[in-house]
Coordinates of C-alpha atoms in Angstrom, one line a residue:
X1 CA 0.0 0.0 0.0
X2 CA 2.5 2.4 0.8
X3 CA 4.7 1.7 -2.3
X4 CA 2.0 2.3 -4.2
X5 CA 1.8 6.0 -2.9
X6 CA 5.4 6.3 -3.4
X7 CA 5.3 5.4 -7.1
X8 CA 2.1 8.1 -7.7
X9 CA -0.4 4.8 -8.4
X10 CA -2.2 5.8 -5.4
X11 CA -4.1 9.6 -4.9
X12 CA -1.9 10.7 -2.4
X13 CA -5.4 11.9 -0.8
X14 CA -6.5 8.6 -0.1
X15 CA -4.8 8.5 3.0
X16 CA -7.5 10.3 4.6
X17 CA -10.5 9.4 2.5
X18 CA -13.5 7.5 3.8
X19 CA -16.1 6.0 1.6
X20 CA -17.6 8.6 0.4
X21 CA -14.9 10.8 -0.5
X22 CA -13.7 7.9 -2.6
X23 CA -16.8 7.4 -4.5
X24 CA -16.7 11.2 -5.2
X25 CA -13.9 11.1 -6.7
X26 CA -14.5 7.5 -9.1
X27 CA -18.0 8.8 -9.8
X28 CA -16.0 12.1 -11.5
X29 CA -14.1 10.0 -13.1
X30 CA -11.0 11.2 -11.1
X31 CA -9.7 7.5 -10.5
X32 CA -9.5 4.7 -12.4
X33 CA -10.1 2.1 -9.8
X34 CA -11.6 1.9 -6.6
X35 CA -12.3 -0.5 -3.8
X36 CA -15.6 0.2 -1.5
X37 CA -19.1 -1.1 -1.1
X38 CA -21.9 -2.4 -3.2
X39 CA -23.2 1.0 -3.7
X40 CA -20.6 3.0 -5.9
X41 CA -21.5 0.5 -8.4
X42 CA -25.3 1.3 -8.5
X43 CA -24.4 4.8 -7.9
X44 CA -21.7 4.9 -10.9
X45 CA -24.7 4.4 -13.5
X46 CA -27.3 7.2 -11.7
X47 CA -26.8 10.1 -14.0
X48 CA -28.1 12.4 -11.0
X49 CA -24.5 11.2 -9.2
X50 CA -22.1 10.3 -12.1
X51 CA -20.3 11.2 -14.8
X52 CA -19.6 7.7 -15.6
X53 CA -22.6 6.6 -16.1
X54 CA -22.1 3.4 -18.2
X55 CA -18.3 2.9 -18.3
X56 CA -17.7 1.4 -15.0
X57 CA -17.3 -2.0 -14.2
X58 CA -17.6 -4.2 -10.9
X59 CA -14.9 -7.3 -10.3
X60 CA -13.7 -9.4 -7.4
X61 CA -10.8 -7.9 -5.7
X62 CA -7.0 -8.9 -7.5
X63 CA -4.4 -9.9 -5.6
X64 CA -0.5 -9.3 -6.5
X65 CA 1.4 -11.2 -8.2
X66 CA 3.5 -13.1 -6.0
X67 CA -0.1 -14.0 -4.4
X68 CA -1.3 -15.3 -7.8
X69 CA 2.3 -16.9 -8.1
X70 CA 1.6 -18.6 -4.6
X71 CA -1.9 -20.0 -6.1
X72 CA -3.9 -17.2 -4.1
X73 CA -6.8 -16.4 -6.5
X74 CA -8.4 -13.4 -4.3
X75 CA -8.6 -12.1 -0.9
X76 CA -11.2 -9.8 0.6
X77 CA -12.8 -9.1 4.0
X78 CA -16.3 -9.6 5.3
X79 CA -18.1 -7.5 8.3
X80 CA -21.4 -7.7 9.7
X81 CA -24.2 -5.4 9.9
X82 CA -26.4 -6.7 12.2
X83 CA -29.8 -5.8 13.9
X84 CA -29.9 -5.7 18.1
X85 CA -33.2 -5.3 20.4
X86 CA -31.8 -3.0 23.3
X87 CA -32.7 -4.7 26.4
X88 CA -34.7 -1.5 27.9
X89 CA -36.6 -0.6 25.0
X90 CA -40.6 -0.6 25.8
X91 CA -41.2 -2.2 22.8
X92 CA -39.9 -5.4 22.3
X93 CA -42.1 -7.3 20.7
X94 CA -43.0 -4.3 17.8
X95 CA -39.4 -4.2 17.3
X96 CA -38.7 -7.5 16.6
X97 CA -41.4 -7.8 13.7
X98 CA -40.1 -4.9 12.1
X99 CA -36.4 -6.2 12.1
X100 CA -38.4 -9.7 11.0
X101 CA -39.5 -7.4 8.3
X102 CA -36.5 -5.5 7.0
X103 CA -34.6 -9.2 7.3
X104 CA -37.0 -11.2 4.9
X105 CA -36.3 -12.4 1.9
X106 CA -38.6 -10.3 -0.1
X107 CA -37.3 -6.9 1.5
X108 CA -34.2 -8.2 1.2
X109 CA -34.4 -8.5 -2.4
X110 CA -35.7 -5.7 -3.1
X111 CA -32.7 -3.4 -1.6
X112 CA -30.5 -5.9 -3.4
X113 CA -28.9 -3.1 -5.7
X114 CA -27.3 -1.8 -2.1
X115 CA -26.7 -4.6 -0.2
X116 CA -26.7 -8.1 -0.4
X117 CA -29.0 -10.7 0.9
X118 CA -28.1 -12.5 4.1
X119 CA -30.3 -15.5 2.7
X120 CA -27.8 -18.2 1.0
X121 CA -31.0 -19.4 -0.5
X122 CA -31.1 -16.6 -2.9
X123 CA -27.8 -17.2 -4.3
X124 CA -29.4 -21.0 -5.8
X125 CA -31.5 -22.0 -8.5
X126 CA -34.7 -19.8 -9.4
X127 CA -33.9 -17.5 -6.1
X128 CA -30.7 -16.4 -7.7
X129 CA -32.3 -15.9 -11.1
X130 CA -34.4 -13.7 -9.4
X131 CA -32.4 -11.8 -7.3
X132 CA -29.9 -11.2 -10.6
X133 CA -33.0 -9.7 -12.1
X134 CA -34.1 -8.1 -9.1
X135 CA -31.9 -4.7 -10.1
X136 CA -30.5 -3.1 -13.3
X137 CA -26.9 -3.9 -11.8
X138 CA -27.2 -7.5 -9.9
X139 CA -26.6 -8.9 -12.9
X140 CA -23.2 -7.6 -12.7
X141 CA -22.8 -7.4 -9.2
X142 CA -24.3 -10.9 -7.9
X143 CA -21.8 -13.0 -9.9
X144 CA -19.4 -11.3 -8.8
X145 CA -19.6 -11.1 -5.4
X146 CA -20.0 -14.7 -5.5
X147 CA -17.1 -14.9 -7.2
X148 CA -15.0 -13.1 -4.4
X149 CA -16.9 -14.6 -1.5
X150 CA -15.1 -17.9 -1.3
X151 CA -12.0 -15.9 -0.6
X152 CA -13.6 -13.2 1.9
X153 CA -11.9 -13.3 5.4
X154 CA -14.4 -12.3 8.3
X155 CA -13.3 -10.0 10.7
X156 CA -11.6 -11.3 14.2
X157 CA -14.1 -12.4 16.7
X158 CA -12.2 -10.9 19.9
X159 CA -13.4 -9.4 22.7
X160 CA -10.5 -6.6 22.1
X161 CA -11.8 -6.0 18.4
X162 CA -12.2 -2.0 18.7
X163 CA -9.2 -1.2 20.2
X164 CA -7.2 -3.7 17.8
X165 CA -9.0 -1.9 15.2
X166 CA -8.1 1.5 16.1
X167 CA -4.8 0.6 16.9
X168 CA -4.2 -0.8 13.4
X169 CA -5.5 1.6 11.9
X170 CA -3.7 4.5 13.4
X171 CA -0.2 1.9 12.8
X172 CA -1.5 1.6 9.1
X173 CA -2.0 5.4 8.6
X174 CA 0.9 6.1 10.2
X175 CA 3.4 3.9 8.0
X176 CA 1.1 5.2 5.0
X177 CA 1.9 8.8 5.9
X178 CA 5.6 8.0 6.8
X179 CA 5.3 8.9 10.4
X180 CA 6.8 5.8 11.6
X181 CA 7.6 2.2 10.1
X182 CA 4.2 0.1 10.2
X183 CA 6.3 -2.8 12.2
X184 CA 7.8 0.3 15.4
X185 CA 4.0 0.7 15.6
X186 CA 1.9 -2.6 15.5
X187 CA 3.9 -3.8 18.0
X188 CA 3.4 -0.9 19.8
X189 CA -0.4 -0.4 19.9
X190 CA -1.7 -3.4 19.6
X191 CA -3.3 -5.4 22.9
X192 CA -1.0 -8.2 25.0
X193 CA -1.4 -11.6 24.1
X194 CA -1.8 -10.9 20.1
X195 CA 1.1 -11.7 18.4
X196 CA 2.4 -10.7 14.9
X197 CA 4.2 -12.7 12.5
X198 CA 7.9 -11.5 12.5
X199 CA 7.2 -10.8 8.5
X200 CA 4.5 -8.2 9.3

């Protein structure tokens, strides 16, 4: 990542972009690539948003080439975005109908153009003929994203998970920005007991 700032590849802004900065840029057609959610590519094709409209396209993640050398064939991350009840709300039982609601298939489906079902159902047979034709872009999007899903890594189930996060990503923007080598600062930051390969 950071030689690829170093060699100009990378907008030297990216180092403090989030999500949406990045789409505002690809949707100006300012970038040539860009890595972020299902939306920027539903959103490259609204006229109201783009000047692309029509010339983008939506692919699994690549990997180097030393990782395709080594057999790796792609590599991403999944998260969750998951529905909670609060313990004190008044209104438990209301609340968990409408989050029955917004988690059915047919909701689901219909939203498909910004995020994904959680149903592996819909990704078989007739279901995923229909949830391909659900949108104007699932037909691009779906296959791939079923493409890159085998190779999707999920996030570490830890009990220390936002403060490994934060520190990692302070480490990461650090070595990005050249305040300090990313290696000085991992082992710095992160929380005792989680150990780093010495190659990291």
């Amino acid at each position: 990542m950071k030689q690829t700032i170093d060699d100009g590849l990378s907008n030297p802004a990216s180092v403090s972009s989030d999500e949406n900065a990045v789409e505002a840029d690809f949707l100006a057609g300012k970038s040539a690539f860009a890595v972020n959610w299902l939306f920027q590519y539903s959103d490259s094709n609204d006229a109201t948003k783009s000047q692309i409209v029509g010339k983008a396209a939506f692919a699994p993640m690549p990997v180097f080439k030393a990782g395709a050398d080594a057999g790796i064939k792609g590599s991403s991350v999944d998260g969750s975005s998951s529905f909670a009840i609060m313990a004190t709300t008044p209104y438990p039982d209301q609340t968990w109908k409408f989050l029955t609601y917004l988690a059915s298939n047919d909701v689901q489906t219909k939203y498909s153009a910004e995020m994904l079902p959680v149903w592996q159902t819909d990704f078989t047979g007739d279901a995923l003929a229909k949830l391909e034709g659900a949108t104007p872009t699932n037909p691009v999007t779906v296959p791939a994203f079923l493409a890159q899903f085998p190779f999707a890594n999920e996030r570490p189930t830890v009990p220390y998970y936002n403060e490994a996060s934060a520190a990692l990503q302070l480490a990461i923007q650090n070595a990005l920005t050249g305040v300090k080598s990313r290696r000085m600062l991992l082992m710095k930051r992160l929380p005792r007991g989680l150990n780093l390969p010495n190659n990291r």
